[in-house]
mmCIF file with all atom_site columns, C-alpha atoms in Angstrom:
data_model
loop_
_atom_site.group_PDB
_atom_site.id
_atom_site.type_symbol
_atom_site.label_atom_id
_atom_site.label_alt_id
_atom_site.label_comp_id
_atom_site.label_asym_id
_atom_site.label_entity_id
_atom_site.label_seq_id
_atom_site.pdbx_PDB_ins_code
_atom_site.Cartn_x
_atom_site.Cartn_y
_atom_site.Cartn_z
_atom_site.occupancy
_atom_site.B_iso_or_equiv
_atom_site.pdbx_formal_charge
_atom_site.auth_seq_id
_atom_site.auth_comp_id
_atom_site.auth_asym_id
_atom_site.auth_atom_id
_atom_site.pdbx_PDB_model_num
ATOM 1   C CA . UNK A 1 1   ? 91.576  128.390 90.369  1.00 68.00 ? 1   UNK A CA 1
ATOM 2   C CA . UNK A 1 2   ? 88.878  125.837 89.708  1.00 79.00 ? 2   UNK A CA 1
ATOM 3   C CA . UNK A 1 3   ? 85.997  124.932 91.997  1.00 89.00 ? 3   UNK A CA 1
ATOM 4   C CA . UNK A 1 4   ? 86.041  121.448 93.499  1.00 90.00 ? 4   UNK A CA 1
ATOM 5   C CA . UNK A 1 5   ? 89.543  120.455 92.401  1.00 94.00 ? 5   UNK A CA 1
ATOM 6   C CA . UNK A 1 6   ? 92.367  119.727 94.784  1.00 94.00 ? 6   UNK A CA 1
ATOM 7   C CA . UNK A 1 7   ? 94.951  122.517 94.246  1.00 94.00 ? 7   UNK A CA 1
ATOM 8   C CA . UNK A 1 8   ? 97.690  119.848 94.097  1.00 94.00 ? 8   UNK A CA 1
ATOM 9   C CA . UNK A 1 9   ? 96.354  118.940 90.652  1.00 97.00 ? 9   UNK A CA 1
ATOM 10  C CA . UNK A 1 10  ? 98.667  121.038 88.481  1.00 96.00 ? 10  UNK A CA 1
ATOM 11  C CA . UNK A 1 11  ? 97.777  121.885 84.870  1.00 96.00 ? 11  UNK A CA 1
ATOM 12  C CA . UNK A 1 12  ? 100.262 119.257 83.639  1.00 97.00 ? 12  UNK A CA 1
ATOM 13  C CA . UNK A 1 13  ? 98.826  116.578 85.911  1.00 98.00 ? 13  UNK A CA 1
ATOM 14  C CA . UNK A 1 14  ? 95.241  117.445 84.965  1.00 97.00 ? 14  UNK A CA 1
ATOM 15  C CA . UNK A 1 15  ? 96.180  117.255 81.288  1.00 97.00 ? 15  UNK A CA 1
ATOM 16  C CA . UNK A 1 16  ? 97.802  113.832 81.728  1.00 98.00 ? 16  UNK A CA 1
ATOM 17  C CA . UNK A 1 17  ? 94.872  112.420 83.715  1.00 97.00 ? 17  UNK A CA 1
ATOM 18  C CA . UNK A 1 18  ? 92.388  113.688 81.123  1.00 96.00 ? 18  UNK A CA 1
ATOM 19  C CA . UNK A 1 19  ? 94.450  112.375 78.199  1.00 97.00 ? 19  UNK A CA 1
ATOM 20  C CA . UNK A 1 20  ? 94.764  108.889 79.710  1.00 97.00 ? 20  UNK A CA 1
ATOM 21  C CA . UNK A 1 21  ? 92.352  106.227 78.553  1.00 96.00 ? 21  UNK A CA 1
ATOM 22  C CA . UNK A 1 22  ? 90.862  103.174 80.235  1.00 95.00 ? 22  UNK A CA 1
ATOM 23  C CA . UNK A 1 23  ? 93.695  100.846 81.232  1.00 97.00 ? 23  UNK A CA 1
ATOM 24  C CA . UNK A 1 24  ? 96.433  103.464 81.023  1.00 98.00 ? 24  UNK A CA 1
ATOM 25  C CA . UNK A 1 25  ? 98.605  103.735 84.112  1.00 98.00 ? 25  UNK A CA 1
ATOM 26  C CA . UNK A 1 26  ? 100.135 106.577 86.072  1.00 98.00 ? 26  UNK A CA 1
ATOM 27  C CA . UNK A 1 27  ? 102.953 106.205 88.590  1.00 98.00 ? 27  UNK A CA 1
ATOM 28  C CA . UNK A 1 28  ? 103.228 108.362 91.699  1.00 98.00 ? 28  UNK A CA 1
ATOM 29  C CA . UNK A 1 29  ? 106.769 108.062 93.023  1.00 98.00 ? 29  UNK A CA 1
ATOM 30  C CA . UNK A 1 30  ? 108.938 109.277 95.881  1.00 98.00 ? 30  UNK A CA 1
ATOM 31  C CA . UNK A 1 31  ? 111.828 111.750 95.818  1.00 98.00 ? 31  UNK A CA 1
ATOM 32  C CA . UNK A 1 32  ? 114.442 108.969 95.522  1.00 97.00 ? 32  UNK A CA 1
ATOM 33  C CA . UNK A 1 33  ? 112.880 107.354 92.444  1.00 97.00 ? 33  UNK A CA 1
ATOM 34  C CA . UNK A 1 34  ? 114.906 107.540 89.184  1.00 97.00 ? 34  UNK A CA 1
ATOM 35  C CA . UNK A 1 35  ? 112.009 109.258 87.398  1.00 96.00 ? 35  UNK A CA 1
ATOM 36  C CA . UNK A 1 36  ? 113.920 111.452 84.938  1.00 95.00 ? 36  UNK A CA 1
ATOM 37  C CA . UNK A 1 37  ? 115.582 108.421 83.369  1.00 95.00 ? 37  UNK A CA 1
ATOM 38  C CA . UNK A 1 38  ? 112.369 106.372 83.400  1.00 94.00 ? 38  UNK A CA 1
ATOM 39  C CA . UNK A 1 39  ? 109.942 108.445 81.330  1.00 94.00 ? 39  UNK A CA 1
ATOM 40  C CA . UNK A 1 40  ? 109.512 111.243 78.824  1.00 94.00 ? 40  UNK A CA 1
ATOM 41  C CA . UNK A 1 41  ? 106.286 112.337 80.584  1.00 96.00 ? 41  UNK A CA 1
ATOM 42  C CA . UNK A 1 42  ? 107.530 113.470 84.005  1.00 98.00 ? 42  UNK A CA 1
ATOM 43  C CA . UNK A 1 43  ? 105.320 115.652 86.198  1.00 98.00 ? 43  UNK A CA 1
ATOM 44  C CA . UNK A 1 44  ? 106.985 117.101 89.305  1.00 98.00 ? 44  UNK A CA 1
ATOM 45  C CA . UNK A 1 45  ? 105.170 117.783 92.564  1.00 97.00 ? 45  UNK A CA 1
ATOM 46  C CA . UNK A 1 46  ? 108.224 118.423 94.724  1.00 95.00 ? 46  UNK A CA 1
ATOM 47  C CA . UNK A 1 47  ? 106.449 120.074 97.668  1.00 94.00 ? 47  UNK A CA 1
ATOM 48  C CA . UNK A 1 48  ? 103.815 117.361 97.946  1.00 97.00 ? 48  UNK A CA 1
ATOM 49  C CA . UNK A 1 49  ? 104.058 113.978 99.661  1.00 98.00 ? 49  UNK A CA 1
ATOM 50  C CA . UNK A 1 50  ? 102.919 110.839 97.843  1.00 98.00 ? 50  UNK A CA 1
ATOM 51  C CA . UNK A 1 51  ? 99.736  110.252 99.921  1.00 98.00 ? 51  UNK A CA 1
ATOM 52  C CA . UNK A 1 52  ? 98.547  113.800 99.164  1.00 98.00 ? 52  UNK A CA 1
ATOM 53  C CA . UNK A 1 53  ? 99.202  113.239 95.455  1.00 98.00 ? 53  UNK A CA 1
ATOM 54  C CA . UNK A 1 54  ? 97.420  109.864 95.534  1.00 98.00 ? 54  UNK A CA 1
ATOM 55  C CA . UNK A 1 55  ? 94.379  111.342 97.234  1.00 97.00 ? 55  UNK A CA 1
ATOM 56  C CA . UNK A 1 56  ? 94.229  114.221 94.730  1.00 98.00 ? 56  UNK A CA 1
ATOM 57  C CA . UNK A 1 57  ? 94.518  111.877 91.733  1.00 98.00 ? 57  UNK A CA 1
ATOM 58  C CA . UNK A 1 58  ? 91.872  109.494 93.079  1.00 97.00 ? 58  UNK A CA 1
ATOM 59  C CA . UNK A 1 59  ? 89.522  112.436 93.708  1.00 95.00 ? 59  UNK A CA 1
ATOM 60  C CA . UNK A 1 60  ? 89.024  112.728 89.938  1.00 95.00 ? 60  UNK A CA 1
ATOM 61  C CA . UNK A 1 61  ? 90.264  109.431 88.457  1.00 95.00 ? 61  UNK A CA 1
ATOM 62  C CA . UNK A 1 62  ? 88.596  106.031 88.926  1.00 94.00 ? 62  UNK A CA 1
ATOM 63  C CA . UNK A 1 63  ? 90.599  102.843 89.323  1.00 96.00 ? 63  UNK A CA 1
ATOM 64  C CA . UNK A 1 64  ? 89.935  100.022 86.866  1.00 96.00 ? 64  UNK A CA 1
ATOM 65  C CA . UNK A 1 65  ? 87.322  97.613  88.246  1.00 93.00 ? 65  UNK A CA 1
ATOM 66  C CA . UNK A 1 66  ? 87.663  95.164  85.333  1.00 93.00 ? 66  UNK A CA 1
ATOM 67  C CA . UNK A 1 67  ? 91.121  93.861  86.246  1.00 94.00 ? 67  UNK A CA 1
ATOM 68  C CA . UNK A 1 68  ? 92.353  91.861  89.196  1.00 94.00 ? 68  UNK A CA 1
ATOM 69  C CA . UNK A 1 69  ? 95.068  94.398  90.072  1.00 96.00 ? 69  UNK A CA 1
ATOM 70  C CA . UNK A 1 70  ? 94.645  98.156  89.580  1.00 97.00 ? 70  UNK A CA 1
ATOM 71  C CA . UNK A 1 71  ? 97.265  99.402  92.056  1.00 98.00 ? 71  UNK A CA 1
ATOM 72  C CA . UNK A 1 72  ? 100.892 98.319  92.403  1.00 98.00 ? 72  UNK A CA 1
ATOM 73  C CA . UNK A 1 73  ? 103.598 99.207  94.903  1.00 98.00 ? 73  UNK A CA 1
ATOM 74  C CA . UNK A 1 74  ? 107.278 98.370  95.279  1.00 97.00 ? 74  UNK A CA 1
ATOM 75  C CA . UNK A 1 75  ? 108.254 95.558  97.657  1.00 96.00 ? 75  UNK A CA 1
ATOM 76  C CA . UNK A 1 76  ? 110.712 96.198  100.452 1.00 95.00 ? 76  UNK A CA 1
ATOM 77  C CA . UNK A 1 77  ? 113.964 94.924  98.925  1.00 92.00 ? 77  UNK A CA 1
ATOM 78  C CA . UNK A 1 78  ? 115.267 93.767  102.310 1.00 93.00 ? 78  UNK A CA 1
ATOM 79  C CA . UNK A 1 79  ? 112.028 92.138  103.489 1.00 94.00 ? 79  UNK A CA 1
ATOM 80  C CA . UNK A 1 80  ? 109.537 91.227  100.728 1.00 91.00 ? 80  UNK A CA 1
ATOM 81  C CA . UNK A 1 81  ? 106.911 90.213  103.306 1.00 91.00 ? 81  UNK A CA 1
ATOM 82  C CA . UNK A 1 82  ? 106.990 93.672  104.906 1.00 92.00 ? 82  UNK A CA 1
ATOM 83  C CA . UNK A 1 83  ? 104.194 96.075  103.972 1.00 92.00 ? 83  UNK A CA 1
ATOM 84  C CA . UNK A 1 84  ? 106.058 99.443  104.150 1.00 95.00 ? 84  UNK A CA 1
ATOM 85  C CA . UNK A 1 85  ? 104.429 102.311 106.063 1.00 96.00 ? 85  UNK A CA 1
ATOM 86  C CA . UNK A 1 86  ? 103.988 104.386 102.898 1.00 97.00 ? 86  UNK A CA 1
ATOM 87  C CA . UNK A 1 87  ? 102.173 101.500 101.212 1.00 97.00 ? 87  UNK A CA 1
ATOM 88  C CA . UNK A 1 88  ? 99.939  101.021 104.269 1.00 97.00 ? 88  UNK A CA 1
ATOM 89  C CA . UNK A 1 89  ? 98.989  104.699 103.953 1.00 97.00 ? 89  UNK A CA 1
ATOM 90  C CA . UNK A 1 90  ? 98.258  104.220 100.237 1.00 98.00 ? 90  UNK A CA 1
ATOM 91  C CA . UNK A 1 91  ? 95.992  101.252 100.996 1.00 97.00 ? 91  UNK A CA 1
ATOM 92  C CA . UNK A 1 92  ? 94.074  103.271 103.591 1.00 97.00 ? 92  UNK A CA 1
ATOM 93  C CA . UNK A 1 93  ? 93.532  106.092 101.076 1.00 97.00 ? 93  UNK A CA 1
ATOM 94  C CA . UNK A 1 94  ? 92.349  103.666 98.388  1.00 97.00 ? 94  UNK A CA 1
ATOM 95  C CA . UNK A 1 95  ? 89.960  102.029 100.861 1.00 95.00 ? 95  UNK A CA 1
ATOM 96  C CA . UNK A 1 96  ? 88.586  105.439 101.896 1.00 95.00 ? 96  UNK A CA 1
ATOM 97  C CA . UNK A 1 97  ? 88.283  107.003 98.426  1.00 93.00 ? 97  UNK A CA 1
ATOM 98  C CA . UNK A 1 98  ? 87.398  104.178 96.032  1.00 90.00 ? 98  UNK A CA 1
ATOM 99  C CA . UNK A 1 99  ? 83.954  102.652 95.839  1.00 79.00 ? 99  UNK A CA 1
ATOM 100 C CA . UNK A 1 100 ? 85.358  99.238  94.852  1.00 80.00 ? 100 UNK A CA 1
ATOM 101 C CA . UNK A 1 101 ? 87.713  97.001  96.791  1.00 87.00 ? 101 UNK A CA 1
ATOM 102 C CA . UNK A 1 102 ? 91.263  97.386  95.442  1.00 93.00 ? 102 UNK A CA 1
ATOM 103 C CA . UNK A 1 103 ? 94.175  95.729  97.208  1.00 95.00 ? 103 UNK A CA 1
ATOM 104 C CA . UNK A 1 104 ? 97.629  96.946  96.305  1.00 97.00 ? 104 UNK A CA 1
ATOM 105 C CA . UNK A 1 105 ? 99.782  94.295  94.643  1.00 97.00 ? 105 UNK A CA 1
ATOM 106 C CA . UNK A 1 106 ? 103.447 94.489  95.586  1.00 97.00 ? 106 UNK A CA 1
ATOM 107 C CA . UNK A 1 107 ? 106.048 94.076  92.845  1.00 97.00 ? 107 UNK A CA 1
ATOM 108 C CA . UNK A 1 108 ? 109.720 93.261  93.267  1.00 97.00 ? 108 UNK A CA 1
ATOM 109 C CA . UNK A 1 109 ? 111.811 96.449  93.017  1.00 96.00 ? 109 UNK A CA 1
ATOM 110 C CA . UNK A 1 110 ? 113.154 95.956  89.474  1.00 97.00 ? 110 UNK A CA 1
ATOM 111 C CA . UNK A 1 111 ? 109.792 94.624  88.242  1.00 98.00 ? 111 UNK A CA 1
ATOM 112 C CA . UNK A 1 112 ? 108.234 97.848  89.574  1.00 98.00 ? 112 UNK A CA 1
ATOM 113 C CA . UNK A 1 113 ? 110.806 99.944  87.686  1.00 97.00 ? 113 UNK A CA 1
ATOM 114 C CA . UNK A 1 114 ? 110.032 98.104  84.441  1.00 97.00 ? 114 UNK A CA 1
ATOM 115 C CA . UNK A 1 115 ? 106.276 98.369  84.980  1.00 98.00 ? 115 UNK A CA 1
ATOM 116 C CA . UNK A 1 116 ? 106.520 102.114 85.677  1.00 98.00 ? 116 UNK A CA 1
ATOM 117 C CA . UNK A 1 117 ? 108.477 102.701 82.456  1.00 97.00 ? 117 UNK A CA 1
ATOM 118 C CA . UNK A 1 118 ? 105.297 101.802 80.562  1.00 97.00 ? 118 UNK A CA 1
ATOM 119 C CA . UNK A 1 119 ? 103.139 104.259 82.510  1.00 98.00 ? 119 UNK A CA 1
ATOM 120 C CA . UNK A 1 120 ? 101.457 107.106 80.639  1.00 98.00 ? 120 UNK A CA 1
ATOM 121 C CA . UNK A 1 121 ? 103.211 109.493 83.040  1.00 98.00 ? 121 UNK A CA 1
ATOM 122 C CA . UNK A 1 122 ? 105.277 109.484 86.205  1.00 98.00 ? 122 UNK A CA 1
ATOM 123 C CA . UNK A 1 123 ? 104.478 111.981 88.950  1.00 98.00 ? 123 UNK A CA 1
ATOM 124 C CA . UNK A 1 124 ? 107.509 112.596 91.151  1.00 98.00 ? 124 UNK A CA 1
ATOM 125 C CA . UNK A 1 125 ? 106.609 113.860 94.595  1.00 98.00 ? 125 UNK A CA 1
ATOM 126 C CA . UNK A 1 126 ? 108.680 115.115 97.500  1.00 98.00 ? 126 UNK A CA 1
ATOM 127 C CA . UNK A 1 127 ? 107.893 111.927 99.466  1.00 98.00 ? 127 UNK A CA 1
ATOM 128 C CA . UNK A 1 128 ? 110.868 110.999 101.648 1.00 97.00 ? 128 UNK A CA 1
ATOM 129 C CA . UNK A 1 129 ? 109.642 107.690 103.084 1.00 96.00 ? 129 UNK A CA 1
ATOM 130 C CA . UNK A 1 130 ? 111.158 104.649 101.398 1.00 95.00 ? 130 UNK A CA 1
ATOM 131 C CA . UNK A 1 131 ? 108.864 102.715 99.051  1.00 97.00 ? 131 UNK A CA 1
ATOM 132 C CA . UNK A 1 132 ? 106.534 105.693 98.618  1.00 97.00 ? 132 UNK A CA 1
ATOM 133 C CA . UNK A 1 133 ? 105.722 104.569 95.071  1.00 98.00 ? 133 UNK A CA 1
ATOM 134 C CA . UNK A 1 134 ? 102.445 103.432 93.529  1.00 98.00 ? 134 UNK A CA 1
ATOM 135 C CA . UNK A 1 135 ? 101.149 102.719 90.028  1.00 98.00 ? 135 UNK A CA 1
ATOM 136 C CA . UNK A 1 136 ? 97.437  103.171 89.291  1.00 98.00 ? 136 UNK A CA 1
ATOM 137 C CA . UNK A 1 137 ? 95.467  101.689 86.393  1.00 98.00 ? 137 UNK A CA 1
ATOM 138 C CA . UNK A 1 138 ? 92.776  104.102 85.200  1.00 97.00 ? 138 UNK A CA 1
ATOM 139 C CA . UNK A 1 139 ? 89.208  102.845 84.992  1.00 95.00 ? 139 UNK A CA 1
ATOM 140 C CA . UNK A 1 140 ? 86.106  104.187 83.306  1.00 92.00 ? 140 UNK A CA 1
ATOM 141 C CA . UNK A 1 141 ? 83.483  106.567 84.585  1.00 81.00 ? 141 UNK A CA 1
ATOM 142 C CA . UNK A 1 142 ? 80.098  105.004 85.365  1.00 75.00 ? 142 UNK A CA 1
ATOM 143 C CA . UNK A 1 143 ? 77.400  105.437 82.726  1.00 73.00 ? 143 UNK A CA 1
ATOM 144 C CA . UNK A 1 144 ? 75.137  108.450 83.135  1.00 68.00 ? 144 UNK A CA 1
#
């Protein structure tokens, strides 16, 4: 065990987050997401919901402040103007954890799939709510 780290952060997830550079992206996806066919770098967190995973990742990884959009979610395919409950939860976590203002940009379902394929890694959670998917763009640590 390590002091000060959320125990959700598995060795594989810690390795991926540390190996990522500024501008690299990581996707946190729900249990229904086609993750195995979307990436070679799949990290499974089956017993964890997506908000818990998001909070753990953001506890040690900054979002990029030098881009307009640093967080992306999947639009509701049946109602693109709807802000799904899972995404509302994600936005609340980002607002609570991040020091900068980051609004989640919604992407059409297939655009989200394509975007996620370019992520450094995909973290598949046990999230059962629909649209429990988010992509984060890693930022830089502040200067000492």
